[in-house]
XYZ file of C-alpha atoms in Angstrom:
555
model
C 36.287 -18.333 -42.302
C 32.518 -18.474 -42.145
C 30.763 -15.735 -40.140
C 29.774 -16.573 -36.559
C 26.367 -15.821 -35.096
C 24.447 -15.689 -31.838
C 20.718 -16.090 -31.338
C 18.664 -13.983 -28.963
C 15.200 -15.180 -27.961
C 12.917 -12.507 -26.543
C 9.780 -13.650 -24.692
C 7.310 -10.773 -24.606
C 3.750 -10.353 -23.388
C 1.947 -11.631 -26.493
C 4.651 -13.446 -28.465
C 8.243 -14.604 -28.598
C 10.809 -13.945 -31.281
C 14.223 -15.241 -32.236
C 16.852 -12.960 -33.742
C 19.989 -14.125 -35.534
C 22.877 -11.637 -35.237
C 26.326 -11.533 -36.828
C 28.551 -11.151 -33.777
C 31.372 -9.362 -35.586
C 29.255 -6.604 -37.169
C 26.023 -6.523 -35.186
C 24.066 -7.033 -38.399
C 20.621 -8.543 -37.879
C 20.394 -11.471 -40.264
C 16.949 -12.976 -39.645
C 14.091 -12.765 -37.180
C 10.905 -14.741 -36.668
C 7.994 -14.038 -34.318
C 5.820 -16.798 -32.865
C 2.545 -15.560 -31.314
C 1.583 -17.345 -28.107
C -1.172 -19.827 -28.925
C -2.970 -19.162 -25.644
C -2.127 -15.452 -25.398
C -2.773 -13.799 -22.053
C -5.454 -15.466 -19.952
C -7.040 -12.582 -18.058
C -10.715 -13.543 -18.245
C -11.032 -17.327 -18.365
C -8.702 -20.255 -17.762
C -7.827 -22.369 -20.777
C -9.244 -25.926 -20.879
C -11.646 -25.517 -17.952
C -13.204 -22.199 -18.938
C -13.061 -21.116 -15.289
C -13.760 -17.398 -14.977
C -10.809 -15.519 -13.510
C -11.128 -12.696 -11.027
C -10.117 -9.139 -11.841
C -6.432 -8.250 -12.192
C -5.358 -11.791 -13.066
C -2.984 -12.401 -15.991
C -1.856 -15.970 -16.695
C 0.042 -17.746 -19.451
C 0.659 -21.258 -20.758
C 4.296 -22.475 -20.490
C 3.809 -24.599 -23.580
C 3.691 -21.374 -25.580
C 7.287 -20.650 -24.598
C 8.436 -24.013 -25.904
C 6.611 -23.365 -29.174
C 8.685 -20.202 -29.592
C 11.888 -22.225 -29.329
C 10.557 -24.968 -31.589
C 9.286 -22.637 -34.305
C 11.338 -19.443 -34.243
C 14.880 -20.808 -33.942
C 14.682 -23.292 -36.851
C 12.961 -20.605 -38.931
C 15.777 -18.044 -38.572
C 18.366 -20.725 -39.348
C 16.456 -21.666 -42.488
C 15.873 -18.099 -43.652
C 19.510 -17.146 -43.149
C 20.816 -20.396 -44.630
C 23.443 -20.739 -41.908
C 24.691 -24.005 -40.482
C 24.380 -24.941 -36.796
C 28.185 -24.899 -36.516
C 28.113 -21.120 -37.064
C 25.903 -20.506 -33.998
C 28.177 -20.071 -30.978
C 25.671 -19.012 -28.327
C 22.063 -18.376 -27.418
C 20.655 -15.846 -24.952
C 17.200 -15.552 -23.401
C 15.320 -12.507 -22.153
C 11.844 -12.422 -20.636
C 9.184 -10.178 -19.167
C 9.454 -10.269 -15.383
C 8.356 -11.104 -12.835
C 6.687 -13.933 -14.752
C 6.683 -16.905 -12.383
C 5.460 -20.472 -12.160
C 5.228 -23.305 -9.579
C 7.009 -26.549 -10.515
C 6.911 -30.158 -9.362
C 9.971 -32.222 -8.408
C 10.754 -32.959 -12.050
C 10.701 -29.297 -13.074
C 7.304 -29.590 -14.767
C 4.941 -26.633 -14.280
C 2.035 -27.752 -12.094
C -0.426 -26.460 -14.689
C 0.742 -29.198 -17.055
C -0.106 -31.949 -14.581
C -3.487 -33.649 -14.521
C -3.957 -32.949 -10.822
C -3.519 -29.182 -10.971
C -4.304 -28.032 -14.493
C -7.772 -26.702 -13.594
C -6.455 -24.641 -10.671
C -5.652 -21.034 -11.680
C -2.759 -20.750 -9.220
C -0.917 -23.574 -10.983
C -0.457 -21.508 -14.136
C 2.223 -18.988 -15.057
C 1.588 -15.605 -13.453
C 2.518 -13.017 -16.075
C 4.335 -9.835 -15.057
C 1.106 -7.834 -15.193
C -0.799 -10.154 -12.864
C -1.852 -7.575 -10.234
C -4.137 -9.705 -8.090
C -1.469 -9.928 -5.369
C -1.765 -6.276 -4.329
C -3.153 -7.185 -0.896
C -0.139 -9.441 -0.349
C 2.209 -6.683 -1.515
C 0.597 -4.301 0.972
C 1.059 -6.830 3.770
C 4.717 -7.432 2.881
C 5.417 -3.705 2.708
C 3.756 -3.005 6.052
C 5.637 -5.836 7.729
C 8.987 -4.807 6.235
C 8.479 -1.162 7.206
C 7.462 -2.007 10.770
C 10.517 -4.233 11.220
C 12.884 -1.758 9.583
C 13.968 -4.299 6.980
C 17.006 -2.947 5.148
C 16.115 -4.439 1.782
C 12.928 -2.373 1.477
C 14.783 0.878 0.827
C 16.518 -0.620 -2.211
C 13.092 -0.952 -3.851
C 11.808 2.554 -3.248
C 10.190 1.630 0.069
C 7.578 -0.610 -1.567
C 7.616 -4.024 -3.203
C 5.334 -4.468 -6.188
C 2.380 -6.803 -6.534
C 4.068 -7.907 -9.766
C 7.052 -9.463 -7.992
C 7.983 -12.874 -6.653
C 7.256 -12.448 -2.931
C 3.759 -11.025 -3.421
C 2.794 -13.628 -6.025
C 4.167 -16.452 -3.867
C 2.276 -15.190 -0.839
C -0.935 -14.989 -2.859
C -0.554 -18.673 -3.704
C -0.014 -19.475 -0.021
C -3.046 -17.451 1.056
C -5.470 -18.619 -1.613
C -4.192 -22.115 -2.462
C -2.154 -23.425 0.497
C -2.400 -27.012 -0.744
C -0.831 -26.008 -4.060
C 1.829 -23.990 -2.260
C 2.825 -27.097 -0.333
C 2.826 -29.235 -3.475
C 5.098 -26.860 -5.416
C 8.743 -27.862 -5.126
C 10.086 -24.711 -6.790
C 8.879 -21.245 -7.756
C 10.762 -20.055 -10.819
C 10.947 -17.104 -13.125
C 9.835 -18.182 -16.584
C 13.172 -16.847 -17.873
C 15.118 -19.244 -15.666
C 12.728 -22.104 -16.449
C 13.321 -21.733 -20.193
C 17.080 -21.772 -19.631
C 16.615 -24.911 -17.531
C 14.733 -26.539 -20.407
C 17.541 -25.647 -22.802
C 20.401 -26.843 -20.592
C 18.871 -29.387 -18.231
C 20.417 -27.423 -15.354
C 18.923 -25.142 -12.712
C 20.609 -21.740 -12.891
C 18.807 -18.701 -11.537
C 19.757 -15.314 -12.939
C 21.227 -12.674 -10.651
C 19.166 -10.164 -12.642
C 15.768 -11.811 -12.134
C 16.601 -12.730 -8.524
C 17.857 -9.253 -7.711
C 15.146 -7.124 -9.236
C 12.121 -9.376 -8.822
C 12.853 -11.538 -5.749
C 14.776 -9.000 -3.643
C 18.042 -10.938 -3.646
C 21.230 -9.038 -2.753
C 24.731 -9.971 -3.881
C 26.112 -9.934 -0.323
C 23.042 -10.213 1.883
C 20.999 -12.761 -0.077
C 17.206 -12.897 -0.009
C 15.038 -11.309 2.702
C 15.621 -13.165 5.947
C 13.809 -16.251 7.130
C 12.774 -14.337 10.260
C 11.095 -11.660 8.165
C 9.273 -14.143 5.961
C 8.195 -16.125 9.038
C 6.814 -12.925 10.592
C 4.411 -12.605 7.670
C 3.229 -16.203 7.968
C 5.017 -19.140 9.636
C 4.310 -21.234 6.522
C 6.138 -18.608 4.460
C 9.330 -18.774 6.495
C 11.028 -21.521 4.474
C 10.328 -19.943 1.077
C 13.982 -19.271 0.277
C 15.389 -22.611 1.436
C 12.723 -24.577 -0.407
C 11.001 -22.890 -3.317
C 13.642 -20.291 -4.240
C 16.630 -22.565 -3.818
C 19.219 -23.071 -6.536
C 22.464 -21.469 -7.691
C 22.322 -17.794 -8.653
C 24.664 -17.014 -11.542
C 25.803 -13.572 -12.725
C 24.760 -12.013 -16.015
C 27.150 -12.808 -18.830
C 27.992 -16.228 -17.482
C 27.203 -19.529 -19.143
C 24.225 -21.386 -17.684
C 25.171 -24.568 -19.514
C 25.220 -26.206 -22.915
C 22.262 -27.130 -25.098
C 20.957 -30.634 -24.377
C 20.643 -33.319 -27.045
C 16.843 -33.111 -27.032
C 16.748 -29.321 -27.262
C 19.359 -29.381 -29.990
C 17.110 -31.716 -31.964
C 14.124 -29.417 -31.402
C 15.887 -26.195 -32.367
C 18.259 -27.403 -35.056
C 21.324 -26.249 -33.124
C 24.305 -28.313 -32.008
C 24.366 -30.046 -28.615
C 26.573 -28.144 -26.204
C 25.936 -24.729 -27.776
C 26.527 -22.141 -25.041
C 23.364 -20.880 -23.303
C 23.620 -17.644 -21.345
C 22.125 -17.018 -17.934
C 18.670 -15.476 -18.466
C 17.995 -11.760 -18.505
C 14.999 -9.464 -18.045
C 13.834 -8.051 -21.380
C 14.327 -4.373 -20.564
C 17.675 -4.971 -18.884
C 18.998 -6.775 -21.950
C 18.249 -3.646 -23.971
C 20.749 -1.467 -22.093
C 23.992 -2.757 -23.656
C 22.093 -3.258 -26.927
C 21.789 0.541 -27.237
C 25.498 0.984 -26.413
C 24.912 2.049 -22.801
C 27.619 0.571 -20.571
C 28.486 3.616 -18.406
C 26.585 5.782 -15.866
C 24.351 8.791 -16.511
C 22.444 7.431 -19.503
C 18.780 6.587 -18.887
C 17.417 3.869 -21.153
C 13.679 3.901 -21.868
C 12.637 0.378 -22.854
C 9.297 1.271 -24.388
C 6.551 -1.141 -25.321
C 3.283 -2.199 -23.702
C 4.884 -0.816 -20.542
C 8.124 1.107 -20.061
C 11.140 0.240 -17.943
C 13.593 3.000 -17.071
C 17.131 1.775 -16.472
C 20.320 3.585 -15.539
C 23.779 2.736 -14.249
C 25.660 4.334 -11.377
C 28.910 3.761 -9.543
C 27.162 4.167 -6.189
C 24.244 2.623 -4.352
C 21.582 5.060 -3.179
C 17.954 4.608 -2.205
C 14.908 6.739 -2.795
C 11.248 6.840 -3.732
C 10.508 5.640 -7.224
C 13.502 3.342 -7.494
C 11.927 -0.057 -8.162
C 15.230 -1.757 -7.568
C 18.955 -1.211 -7.329
C 21.089 -4.306 -7.919
C 24.852 -4.512 -7.968
C 25.988 -5.960 -11.327
C 22.278 -6.229 -12.176
C 22.634 -4.835 -15.708
C 26.340 -4.261 -16.432
C 29.058 -5.837 -14.251
C 30.912 -3.280 -12.166
C 27.975 -0.885 -11.746
C 24.814 -0.604 -9.734
C 21.832 -0.986 -12.051
C 18.719 1.044 -11.231
C 15.202 0.270 -12.436
C 11.949 2.194 -12.429
C 8.922 1.844 -14.650
C 5.445 2.615 -15.889
C 2.931 -0.249 -15.803
C 1.269 0.799 -19.044
C 2.393 2.933 -21.977
C 1.724 1.268 -25.325
C -1.121 -0.589 -23.620
C -2.824 2.764 -22.937
C -2.645 3.820 -26.573
C -3.874 0.375 -27.640
C -6.768 0.577 -25.160
C -7.885 3.868 -26.653
C -7.736 2.554 -30.209
C -9.415 -0.755 -29.363
C -12.101 0.478 -26.973
C -12.801 4.181 -27.442
C -12.001 5.422 -30.949
C -15.207 6.328 -32.875
C -16.091 4.583 -36.092
C -15.556 7.669 -38.249
C -11.889 7.688 -37.260
C -11.549 4.117 -38.458
C -13.188 5.032 -41.757
C -10.935 8.046 -42.290
C -7.825 6.020 -41.483
C -8.927 3.330 -43.944
C -9.660 5.945 -46.631
C -6.141 7.339 -46.235
C -4.674 3.831 -46.125
C -3.230 4.443 -42.676
C -3.337 2.430 -39.488
C -5.476 3.963 -36.766
C -2.448 4.789 -34.612
C -0.775 6.422 -37.632
C -3.860 8.495 -38.409
C -4.240 9.638 -34.805
C -0.541 10.514 -34.607
C -0.824 12.583 -37.799
C -3.855 14.458 -36.507
C -2.475 14.872 -32.979
C 0.688 16.436 -34.381
C -1.436 19.356 -35.648
C -2.027 20.525 -32.079
C 0.428 22.621 -30.093
C 1.300 21.688 -26.503
C -1.563 22.747 -24.235
C -3.921 23.477 -27.129
C -6.272 20.609 -26.332
C -6.878 21.779 -22.787
C -6.537 18.171 -21.620
C -4.425 16.605 -18.898
C -4.241 12.883 -18.108
C -2.694 10.636 -15.492
C -1.006 7.546 -16.948
C -2.358 4.988 -14.463
C -4.529 2.784 -16.697
C -2.697 -0.242 -15.273
C -1.806 1.213 -11.879
C 1.393 3.060 -11.017
C 4.731 1.273 -10.779
C 6.912 4.331 -10.237
C 7.048 6.405 -8.224
C 4.041 5.422 -6.109
C 4.164 1.619 -6.516
C 0.407 1.163 -6.281
C -1.535 -1.127 -8.598
C -4.856 0.114 -7.171
C -4.523 3.498 -8.864
C -6.344 4.126 -12.139
C -6.443 6.499 -15.086
C -7.716 10.077 -15.176
C -8.375 12.630 -17.906
C -9.335 16.246 -17.167
C -10.597 18.994 -19.430
C -12.950 17.111 -21.733
C -15.608 19.199 -23.475
C -18.238 18.631 -26.148
C -15.693 19.918 -28.658
C -12.909 17.470 -27.714
C -11.648 15.436 -30.679
C -10.219 11.893 -30.670
C -6.768 13.103 -31.740
C -6.686 15.506 -28.788
C -7.412 12.637 -26.402
C -4.743 10.547 -28.093
C -2.193 13.335 -27.723
C -3.102 13.809 -24.053
C -2.435 10.098 -23.464
C 0.964 10.384 -25.173
C 1.751 13.404 -23.005
C 0.628 11.638 -19.835
C 3.172 8.864 -20.323
C 5.868 11.480 -20.949
C 4.940 13.232 -17.690
C 5.196 9.877 -15.915
C 8.714 9.431 -17.285
C 9.672 12.938 -16.137
C 8.447 12.103 -12.629
C 10.762 9.088 -12.665
C 13.702 11.196 -13.883
C 13.037 13.643 -11.043
C 12.977 10.774 -8.551
C 16.349 9.482 -9.775
C 17.843 12.972 -9.676
C 16.489 13.694 -6.195
C 18.044 10.438 -4.983
C 21.479 11.377 -6.291
C 21.490 9.373 -9.552
C 22.334 11.844 -12.306
C 20.455 11.573 -15.605
C 22.464 13.175 -18.411
C 21.152 11.524 -21.576
C 18.112 9.562 -22.746
C 18.124 6.497 -24.988
C 14.867 4.991 -26.281
C 14.360 1.476 -27.573
C 11.595 -1.013 -28.236
C 8.766 -0.861 -30.731
C 7.203 2.497 -29.827
C 10.200 4.769 -30.577
C 10.466 3.219 -34.033
C 6.799 3.737 -34.872
C 5.693 7.003 -33.269
C 7.799 10.093 -33.989
C 5.331 12.417 -32.282
C 5.663 10.409 -29.074
C 9.448 10.798 -29.106
C 9.261 14.524 -29.764
C 6.809 14.934 -26.888
C 9.174 13.006 -24.587
C 12.061 15.274 -25.602
C 9.931 18.373 -25.012
C 8.526 17.191 -21.668
C 11.897 16.073 -20.261
C 13.931 18.843 -21.875
C 16.498 16.257 -22.975
C 17.750 15.001 -26.322
C 16.738 11.415 -27.063
C 18.776 8.873 -29.013
C 16.972 5.886 -30.524
C 18.168 2.311 -30.957
C 18.854 1.159 -34.485
C 16.860 -2.037 -34.013
C 13.228 -2.795 -33.267
C 14.101 -6.094 -31.593
C 16.333 -4.472 -28.979
C 15.721 -7.046 -26.248
C 16.428 -9.988 -28.546
C 19.523 -8.173 -29.817
C 20.788 -7.745 -26.248
C 20.033 -11.382 -25.488
C 22.078 -12.408 -28.526
C 24.960 -10.294 -27.241
C 24.852 -12.166 -23.935
C 24.809 -15.409 -25.916
C 28.073 -14.333 -27.567
C 29.522 -13.539 -24.137
C 28.449 -16.934 -22.764
C 30.395 -18.569 -25.598
C 33.460 -16.508 -24.771
C 36.374 -15.339 -26.890
C 37.749 -18.847 -27.222
C 34.663 -19.771 -29.272
C 34.809 -16.562 -31.290
C 32.593 -14.501 -28.992
C 33.428 -11.946 -26.311
C 34.834 -12.097 -22.807
C 32.368 -9.554 -21.375
C 29.275 -7.590 -22.316
C 31.142 -4.276 -22.586
C 33.293 -5.711 -25.384
C 30.216 -7.150 -27.081
C 28.366 -3.831 -26.845
C 31.238 -1.848 -28.350
C 31.460 -4.263 -31.294
C 27.771 -4.915 -31.950
C 25.444 -2.196 -30.573
C 24.126 0.622 -32.781
C 21.977 3.744 -32.380
C 20.433 5.888 -35.098
C 22.163 9.050 -36.236
C 18.887 10.983 -36.026
C 17.960 12.184 -32.547
C 14.963 14.023 -31.064
C 15.895 17.413 -29.607
C 13.636 19.449 -27.300
C 11.901 22.472 -28.828
C 12.319 25.350 -26.398
C 8.851 26.858 -26.914
C 7.287 23.444 -26.250
C 9.462 22.893 -23.179
C 8.108 26.082 -21.559
C 4.470 25.008 -22.036
C 5.132 21.466 -20.847
C 6.863 22.788 -17.735
C 3.553 24.422 -16.826
C 1.515 21.320 -17.646
C 3.898 19.121 -15.673
C 3.300 21.212 -12.550
C -0.417 20.518 -12.958
C 0.301 16.828 -13.550
C 2.369 16.600 -10.370
C -0.296 18.328 -8.285
C -2.948 15.914 -9.554
C -0.495 13.002 -9.201
C 0.106 13.757 -5.538
C -3.512 14.611 -4.728
C -4.900 11.330 -6.068
C -1.852 9.122 -5.600
C -0.617 9.919 -2.105
C -3.824 9.473 -0.136
C -5.232 12.994 0.073
C -8.153 11.763 -2.002
C -8.671 8.001 -2.036
C -11.474 7.988 -4.588
C -9.656 5.541 -6.889
C -9.333 2.917 -4.188
C -12.959 3.426 -3.130
C -14.119 2.971 -6.712
C -12.038 -0.179 -7.060
C -13.482 -1.509 -3.820
C -17.023 -0.926 -5.081
C -16.217 -2.618 -8.389
C -14.652 -5.610 -6.679
C -17.638 -6.017 -4.392
C -20.153 -6.348 -7.204
């Protein structure tokens, strides 16, 4: 018999990639990355050149279709496999990445009438311009004692569906009325593949506050915010919500022609990128915290009980693995912080030295930063370059670095930024633990753990926990492929559930990162300083960050 395969398509912040996986062995056969033609629009709007306000982040839905059109045929060609050998396809996506659609399911930005209006375009996950709306929603929910609020750490994010939808209503009411549906980009792509509307329980639960038994926030609550907002669920969020691991539908004739696959090929219900990584690193039971590390980091863990607490961005029953409550927290910027430093602040002599040693700038800085012992730089940073997702849930916060002197070197700053993100992760671990969700082990996946050994050692030292690393760089796409195999089911040669698929396909590296006791003691001291600064600037005792942002916005 010929081998059987599944394809996972991972839609990230800057690009999308398809991964072809042998479902019996978990071997990665071929992968192909398609950069988004239009990238992230955070300064000007494509076509019109309209200048965007601060904190906007938009995308072009056509880029997502290009990923399907280019990446899937490419992996089939490279692997020299026939379409008959592909039993399923899974999709994962950054979230909340949402778009308004017309009655035919076309994004409004692709229509002549609305294409020059910024609110018609896809709002990427890191679109933070809806913070005022998030504040309003949180205040209203708290004052009414809305039960759902506690499941999201007491605050909904500006990144999520309700805040982004309310921003459209407030700033473009005519477009709000015109939109027939608001959809996660993940669900929209699945709808393009299958021709059927099927919302994911994962995207709905974590990003639109849907609950398995209670549904979305009530009409009365939404109406209390704005009477025009009251019908949001019945109108713009309508549609069947299907559980993870289920089949959304079969590939349409037109999409089969575009991708080179067979019509009717099983398409899985969409997943969030970080959440797809959990079973891909063999985590299908409680107590194991998965760090999905990239431009940002998502922290995900399973539990057999539902608890609430500060710093928990969401708890959703069956939200990651059926049979468990899936918990999410996160940091709004991690890799993005390191990239900012390299792109915007590294001096020219560092670039020359890196080039002379035939190293990338990140590699050179990592090598030099590893020469310093914990605490040796005298620096301490807060990891809020893109606001704080957990535990404070406040996009108006910003970055800080203390201890700079005339002798400070670039590698010391780089190390302090690495350490800051590790401190942020420890704060999230503490929040989980304080809420009654035990964290026993750490698993890291995504691009950063594969590329930066110093970063992983610092995380082990700061948290005091051993870290296991995924044996794949394309962890999200790998997890999506696993869900594709589950959507096909055992009758087609796949798996009946994601636990079976994980046991057969998932792999982690034998090498782990273990905490160094002498480093742990120093980082315990530095973490106390981090927490004091974190609370002083993040909990309202000193509101200088918000005042600075207000001044900047007013100019």
